Amino acid sequence: MELIRIPRIMHDTAGGHLLHGRSIGFVPTMGALHEGHLSLVRRAKMENDITVVSIFVNPMQFGPAEDLDKYPIDMDGDTEKLRREEVDILFMPDASHIYPKGFSTHIEVEKLSDRLCGAFRPGHFRGVATVVAKLFNIVRPTRAYFGQKDFQQAVIIKKMVKDLDMAIDAVICPTMRENDGLAMSSRNSYLNARERKAAAVISKCLIQTTELIKSGIIDIESIRRFMKEKLSEEPLIAEIEYASVYSPETLDELDRVEKGALLAVALKIGKTRLIDNMLVESQNKIAGR
Ligand code: PAF
């Protein structure tokens, strides 16, 4: 595995591969890699000639009161995991290379960035879109891979790719889960043992809500009440930021689940913010009624 730290070298190396007609699969990450990331790496390897993984903890996507300073870092562990997956290139730039002095350009994907997590993390998706656009320009991928766990992020990146005519296929891959259903996330490492056990309530709530919708309950009031009740059964939940049903395309909250819908939750257990989601089709759609 080649380690590249300088954007210009990454750009030129990618150019060499493209010139030889090789496709580039790209997995952007902030490190602290887990099976969720590695599933993206395996998919990228399967579908491309060259696989590039980036590790860059992007300061621009963290708010002033967020966890930038304590975000988990495991450089040796990450490098070893990527070596074992036979990744071709690890791109690990410094912040000063990504945001040189005087940097002042930002990407704003309007509307999609304001709702769900965007309402609670102002500026977060502006930071994500800006760094992903930069990484795309540097790595020059044919395909880029994102986990469904960060569904809003993936939708925003797909929209940016479309709006800016980037010739990149942004691929959304399934969420990887622990045995008790908890969506894998680097932030799960913040949870103590009791909190970790409590966190399983999120996926349980999403599964039970999916069943509720499939049984024919499709009005938003009933669904929202049901989700809140299920989550409130867990006393360690400190705050529910949102728990509802949204359009998977526009991310608008739905009045009724008449076709495909996104069930999404964001909450805090102790100080740790966790998100998860599931896509669901209503019973009406399945029965063709
Ligand atoms: O999902 C992440 O880890 C980050 O938001 C990303 C896409 C690497 C951008 O910093």
GROMACS .gro file of C-alpha atoms and ligand atoms in nm:
model
  299
    1MET     CA    1   0.000   0.000   0.000
    2GLU     CA    2   0.131   0.338  -0.102
    3LEU     CA    3   0.098   0.621   0.152
    4ILE     CA    4   0.047   0.964  -0.004
    5ARG     CA    5   0.026   1.283   0.203
    6ILE     CA    6   0.051   1.561  -0.057
    7PRO     CA    7  -0.258   1.648  -0.267
    8ARG     CA    8  -0.055   1.726  -0.583
    9ILE     CA    9   0.114   1.384  -0.569
   10MET     CA   10  -0.221   1.212  -0.513
   11HIS     CA   11  -0.371   1.406  -0.806
   12ASP     CA   12  -0.087   1.313  -1.042
   13THR     CA   13  -0.080   0.949  -0.930
   14ALA     CA   14  -0.455   0.924  -0.998
   15GLY     CA   15  -0.396   1.089  -1.336
   16GLY     CA   16  -0.143   0.818  -1.425
   17HIS     CA   17  -0.393   0.543  -1.345
   18LEU     CA   18  -0.672   0.713  -1.539
   19LEU     CA   19  -0.442   0.758  -1.839
   20HIS     CA   20  -0.389   0.382  -1.841
   21GLY     CA   21  -0.768   0.332  -1.842
   22ARG     CA   22  -0.785   0.211  -1.480
   23SER     CA   23  -1.096   0.291  -1.275
   24ILE     CA   24  -1.046   0.438  -0.927
   25GLY     CA   25  -1.270   0.339  -0.636
   26PHE     CA   26  -1.257   0.586  -0.345
   27VAL     CA   27  -1.358   0.552   0.020
   28PRO     CA   28  -1.329   0.884   0.207
   29THR     CA   29  -1.308   0.838   0.587
   30MET     CA   30  -1.212   1.017   0.906
   31GLY     CA   31  -1.029   0.708   1.032
   32ALA     CA   32  -1.097   0.493   1.343
   33LEU     CA   33  -1.193   0.232   1.087
   34HIS     CA   34  -1.447  -0.041   1.164
   35GLU     CA   35  -1.623  -0.314   0.966
   36GLY     CA   36  -1.859  -0.054   0.816
   37HIS     CA   37  -1.565   0.124   0.650
   38LEU     CA   38  -1.406  -0.205   0.550
   39SER     CA   39  -1.728  -0.317   0.378
   40LEU     CA   40  -1.702  -0.001   0.162
   41VAL     CA   41  -1.337  -0.081   0.089
   42ARG     CA   42  -1.428  -0.437  -0.020
   43ARG     CA   43  -1.701  -0.307  -0.250
   44ALA     CA   44  -1.460  -0.048  -0.398
   45LYS     CA   45  -1.201  -0.319  -0.458
   46MET     CA   46  -1.459  -0.545  -0.624
   47GLU     CA   47  -1.578  -0.276  -0.866
   48ASN     CA   48  -1.257  -0.089  -0.955
   49ASP     CA   49  -0.898  -0.143  -1.071
   50ILE     CA   50  -0.743   0.083  -0.804
   51THR     CA   51  -0.872   0.150  -0.452
   52VAL     CA   52  -0.792   0.470  -0.264
   53VAL     CA   53  -0.892   0.532   0.100
   54SER     CA   54  -0.850   0.876   0.257
   55ILE     CA   55  -0.817   0.945   0.628
   56PHE     CA   56  -0.874   1.308   0.716
   57VAL     CA   57  -1.053   1.435   1.027
   58ASN     CA   58  -1.215   1.734   0.865
   59PRO     CA   59  -1.227   2.028   1.108
   60MET     CA   60  -1.474   2.214   0.885
   61GLN     CA   61  -1.758   1.971   0.957
   62PHE     CA   62  -1.737   1.999   1.339
   63GLY     CA   63  -1.923   2.271   1.530
   64PRO     CA   64  -1.740   2.466   1.807
   65ALA     CA   65  -1.902   2.256   2.085
   66GLU     CA   66  -1.856   1.923   1.905
   67ASP     CA   67  -1.605   1.637   1.942
   68LEU     CA   68  -1.323   1.738   1.702
   69ASP     CA   69  -1.065   1.736   1.984
   70LYS     CA   70  -1.157   1.392   2.110
   71TYR     CA   71  -1.247   1.227   1.777
   72PRO     CA   72  -1.095   0.874   1.795
   73ILE     CA   73  -0.762   0.829   1.614
   74ASP     CA   74  -0.596   0.493   1.548
   75MET     CA   75  -0.337   0.548   1.276
   76ASP     CA   76  -0.146   0.223   1.332
   77GLY     CA   77  -0.460   0.012   1.358
   78ASP     CA   78  -0.616   0.179   1.051
   79THR     CA   79  -0.302   0.136   0.840
   80GLU     CA   80  -0.283  -0.232   0.933
   81LYS     CA   81  -0.652  -0.290   0.850
   82LEU     CA   82  -0.613  -0.123   0.508
   83ARG     CA   83  -0.295  -0.317   0.437
   84ARG     CA   84  -0.480  -0.640   0.513
   85GLU     CA   85  -0.756  -0.538   0.268
   86GLU     CA   86  -0.484  -0.478   0.007
   87VAL     CA   87  -0.584  -0.119  -0.053
   88ASP     CA   88  -0.362   0.039  -0.321
   89ILE     CA   89  -0.331   0.393  -0.186
   90LEU     CA   90  -0.388   0.552   0.155
   91PHE     CA   91  -0.423   0.929   0.116
   92MET     CA   92  -0.365   1.105   0.447
   93PRO     CA   93  -0.329   1.482   0.401
   94ASP     CA   94  -0.258   1.742   0.669
   95ALA     CA   95  -0.519   2.008   0.742
   96SER     CA   96  -0.273   2.271   0.614
   97HIS     CA   97  -0.273   2.101   0.272
   98ILE     CA   98  -0.650   2.077   0.251
   99TYR     CA   99  -0.716   2.424   0.393
  100PRO     CA  100  -0.411   2.636   0.315
  101LYS     CA  101  -0.395   2.987   0.460
  102GLY     CA  102  -0.659   3.208   0.301
  103PHE     CA  103  -0.887   2.920   0.197
  104SER     CA  104  -1.232   3.074   0.135
  105THR     CA  105  -1.439   2.855  -0.099
  106HIS     CA  106  -1.731   2.646   0.024
  107ILE     CA  107  -1.990   2.413  -0.122
  108GLU     CA  108  -2.345   2.456   0.004
  109VAL     CA  109  -2.608   2.205  -0.103
  110GLU     CA  110  -2.921   2.404  -0.021
  111LYS     CA  111  -3.235   2.268   0.146
  112LEU     CA  112  -3.108   1.910   0.187
  113SER     CA  113  -2.844   2.043   0.429
  114ASP     CA  114  -3.090   2.226   0.659
  115ARG     CA  115  -3.308   1.941   0.776
  116LEU     CA  116  -3.257   1.633   1.000
  117CYS     CA  117  -2.897   1.652   1.132
  118GLY     CA  118  -2.848   1.987   0.955
  119ALA     CA  119  -3.102   2.150   1.189
  120PHE     CA  120  -2.895   2.044   1.492
  121ARG     CA  121  -2.545   2.079   1.340
  122PRO     CA  122  -2.541   2.413   1.154
  123GLY     CA  123  -2.262   2.424   0.895
  124HIS     CA  124  -2.192   2.049   0.923
  125PHE     CA  125  -2.297   1.953   0.569
  126ARG     CA  126  -2.130   2.262   0.422
  127GLY     CA  127  -1.808   2.127   0.574
  128VAL     CA  128  -1.876   1.776   0.446
  129ALA     CA  129  -1.964   1.887   0.091
  130THR     CA  130  -1.661   2.118   0.075
  131VAL     CA  131  -1.411   1.855   0.184
  132VAL     CA  132  -1.566   1.580  -0.031
  133ALA     CA  133  -1.556   1.809  -0.337
  134LYS     CA  134  -1.189   1.879  -0.265
  135LEU     CA  135  -1.112   1.510  -0.212
  136PHE     CA  136  -1.292   1.425  -0.537
  137ASN     CA  137  -1.077   1.679  -0.724
  138ILE     CA  138  -0.759   1.539  -0.571
  139VAL     CA  139  -0.834   1.163  -0.589
  140ARG     CA  140  -1.030   1.181  -0.918
  141PRO     CA  141  -1.241   0.871  -0.846
  142THR     CA  142  -1.456   0.682  -1.093
  143ARG     CA  143  -1.677   0.566  -0.806
  144ALA     CA  144  -1.697   0.681  -0.443
  145TYR     CA  145  -1.853   0.479  -0.162
  146PHE     CA  146  -2.063   0.602   0.131
  147GLY     CA  147  -2.251   0.415   0.404
  148GLN     CA  148  -2.629   0.431   0.434
  149LYS     CA  149  -2.590   0.504   0.806
  150ASP     CA  150  -2.509   0.862   0.704
  151PHE     CA  151  -2.802   0.869   0.461
  152GLN     CA  152  -2.841   1.247   0.458
  153GLN     CA  153  -2.470   1.289   0.384
  154ALA     CA  154  -2.495   1.042   0.094
  155VAL     CA  155  -2.801   1.218  -0.052
  156ILE     CA  156  -2.626   1.556  -0.026
  157ILE     CA  157  -2.314   1.424  -0.199
  158LYS     CA  158  -2.519   1.266  -0.478
  159LYS     CA  159  -2.693   1.602  -0.530
  160MET     CA  160  -2.361   1.789  -0.533
  161VAL     CA  161  -2.223   1.541  -0.790
  162LYS     CA  162  -2.531   1.593  -1.009
  163ASP     CA  163  -2.549   1.972  -0.974
  164LEU     CA  164  -2.176   2.022  -1.040
  165ASP     CA  165  -2.155   1.768  -1.327
  166MET     CA  166  -1.891   1.564  -1.150
  167ALA     CA  167  -1.831   1.247  -1.352
  168ILE     CA  168  -1.836   1.028  -1.042
  169ASP     CA  169  -2.071   0.751  -0.939
  170ALA     CA  170  -2.155   0.803  -0.567
  171VAL     CA  171  -2.256   0.459  -0.440
  172ILE     CA  172  -2.460   0.410  -0.118
  173CYS     CA  173  -2.378   0.083   0.063
  174PRO     CA  174  -2.575  -0.095   0.340
  175THR     CA  175  -2.524  -0.007   0.707
  176MET     CA  176  -2.311  -0.260   0.894
  177ARG     CA  177  -2.448  -0.355   1.236
  178GLU     CA  178  -2.322  -0.510   1.559
  179ASN     CA  179  -2.488  -0.836   1.678
  180ASP     CA  180  -2.752  -0.645   1.876
  181GLY     CA  181  -2.837  -0.426   1.576
  182LEU     CA  182  -2.643  -0.108   1.670
  183ALA     CA  183  -2.520   0.064   1.353
  184MET     CA  184  -2.139   0.061   1.341
  185SER     CA  185  -1.987   0.404   1.400
  186SER     CA  186  -1.650   0.536   1.515
  187ARG     CA  187  -1.841   0.729   1.784
  188ASN     CA  188  -1.970   0.405   1.945
  189SER     CA  189  -1.631   0.393   2.120
  190TYR     CA  190  -1.744   0.690   2.337
  191LEU     CA  191  -2.016   0.475   2.499
  192ASN     CA  192  -1.956   0.311   2.838
  193ALA     CA  193  -2.085  -0.046   2.891
  194ARG     CA  194  -2.432   0.059   3.012
  195GLU     CA  195  -2.471   0.316   2.737
  196ARG     CA  196  -2.352   0.069   2.475
  197LYS     CA  197  -2.622  -0.179   2.586
  198ALA     CA  198  -2.886   0.095   2.585
  199ALA     CA  199  -2.792   0.202   2.230
  200ALA     CA  200  -2.948  -0.114   2.086
  201VAL     CA  201  -3.287   0.051   2.143
  202ILE     CA  202  -3.236   0.261   1.826
  203SER     CA  203  -3.231  -0.022   1.572
  204LYS     CA  204  -3.503  -0.206   1.766
  205CYS     CA  205  -3.723   0.104   1.739
  206LEU     CA  206  -3.655   0.130   1.365
  207ILE     CA  207  -3.740  -0.238   1.307
  208GLN     CA  208  -4.060  -0.219   1.512
  209THR     CA  209  -4.164   0.101   1.332
  210THR     CA  210  -4.102  -0.068   0.996
  211GLU     CA  211  -4.336  -0.348   1.109
  212LEU     CA  212  -4.594  -0.094   1.224
  213ILE     CA  213  -4.592   0.075   0.882
  214LYS     CA  214  -4.613  -0.258   0.704
  215SER     CA  215  -4.918  -0.344   0.917
  216GLY     CA  216  -5.093  -0.044   0.758
  217ILE     CA  217  -5.032   0.242   1.008
  218ILE     CA  218  -4.912   0.514   0.775
  219ASP     CA  219  -5.005   0.850   0.932
  220ILE     CA  220  -4.718   1.056   1.065
  221GLU     CA  221  -4.873   1.136   1.405
  222SER     CA  222  -4.915   0.768   1.496
  223ILE     CA  223  -4.569   0.677   1.366
  224ARG     CA  224  -4.396   0.962   1.548
  225ARG     CA  225  -4.577   0.881   1.874
  226PHE     CA  226  -4.485   0.513   1.841
  227MET     CA  227  -4.116   0.591   1.780
  228LYS     CA  228  -4.099   0.832   2.074
  229GLU     CA  229  -4.266   0.579   2.306
  230LYS     CA  230  -4.026   0.301   2.200
  231LEU     CA  231  -3.717   0.518   2.245
  232SER     CA  232  -3.840   0.659   2.577
  233GLU     CA  233  -3.847   0.305   2.720
  234GLU     CA  234  -3.467   0.343   2.748
  235PRO     CA  235  -3.390   0.568   3.049
  236LEU     CA  236  -3.030   0.641   2.940
  237ILE     CA  237  -3.148   0.842   2.639
  238ALA     CA  238  -3.070   1.200   2.733
  239GLU     CA  239  -3.230   1.374   2.433
  240ILE     CA  240  -3.414   1.273   2.115
  241GLU     CA  241  -3.323   1.524   1.841
  242TYR     CA  242  -3.549   1.371   1.578
  243ALA     CA  243  -3.733   1.046   1.519
  244SER     CA  244  -3.970   1.049   1.224
  245VAL     CA  245  -4.041   0.956   0.862
  246TYR     CA  246  -3.895   1.145   0.566
  247SER     CA  247  -3.889   1.137   0.188
  248PRO     CA  248  -3.565   0.958   0.088
  249GLU     CA  249  -3.529   1.203  -0.204
  250THR     CA  250  -3.612   1.545  -0.057
  251LEU     CA  251  -3.566   1.457   0.314
  252ASP     CA  252  -3.894   1.644   0.383
  253GLU     CA  253  -4.096   1.501   0.671
  254LEU     CA  254  -4.390   1.303   0.527
  255ASP     CA  255  -4.759   1.335   0.626
  256ARG     CA  256  -4.832   0.975   0.528
  257VAL     CA  257  -4.616   0.683   0.418
  258GLU     CA  258  -4.758   0.608   0.078
  259LYS     CA  259  -4.447   0.490  -0.100
  260GLY     CA  260  -4.079   0.460  -0.009
  261ALA     CA  261  -3.987   0.635   0.315
  262LEU     CA  262  -3.684   0.694   0.531
  263LEU     CA  263  -3.719   0.626   0.904
  264ALA     CA  264  -3.449   0.827   1.076
  265VAL     CA  265  -3.339   0.887   1.434
  266ALA     CA  266  -3.081   1.109   1.602
  267LEU     CA  267  -3.042   1.106   1.979
  268LYS     CA  268  -2.797   1.143   2.262
  269ILE     CA  269  -2.705   0.870   2.508
  270GLY     CA  270  -2.509   1.047   2.776
  271LYS     CA  271  -2.303   1.295   2.575
  272THR     CA  272  -2.274   1.071   2.268
  273ARG     CA  273  -2.479   1.163   1.964
  274LEU     CA  274  -2.593   0.861   1.760
  275ILE     CA  275  -2.784   0.841   1.432
  276ASP     CA  276  -2.946   0.556   1.242
  277ASN     CA  277  -3.205   0.502   0.970
  278MET     CA  278  -3.391   0.239   0.771
  279LEU     CA  279  -3.566   0.256   0.435
  280VAL     CA  280  -3.919   0.121   0.431
  281GLU     CA  281  -4.198   0.065   0.182
  282SER     CA  282  -4.556   0.100   0.305
  283GLN     CA  283  -4.795  -0.196   0.305
  284ASN     CA  284  -5.004   0.002   0.051
  285LYS     CA  285  -4.716   0.003  -0.197
  286ILE     CA  286  -4.631  -0.364  -0.140
  287ALA     CA  287  -4.994  -0.473  -0.177
  288GLY     CA  288  -5.029  -0.242  -0.477
  289ARG     CA  289  -5.339  -0.083  -0.321
  290PAF     O1  290  -1.851   1.012   0.673
  290PAF     C1  291  -1.738   1.059   0.702
  290PAF     O2  292  -1.654   0.993   0.762
  290PAF     C2  293  -1.706   1.204   0.665
  290PAF     O3  294  -1.819   1.285   0.676
  290PAF     C3  295  -1.641   1.217   0.526
  290PAF     C4  296  -1.735   1.173   0.415
  290PAF     C5  297  -1.512   1.137   0.522
  290PAF     C6  298  -1.605   1.365   0.500
  290PAF     O4  299  -1.519   1.414   0.596
   0.00000   0.00000   0.00000
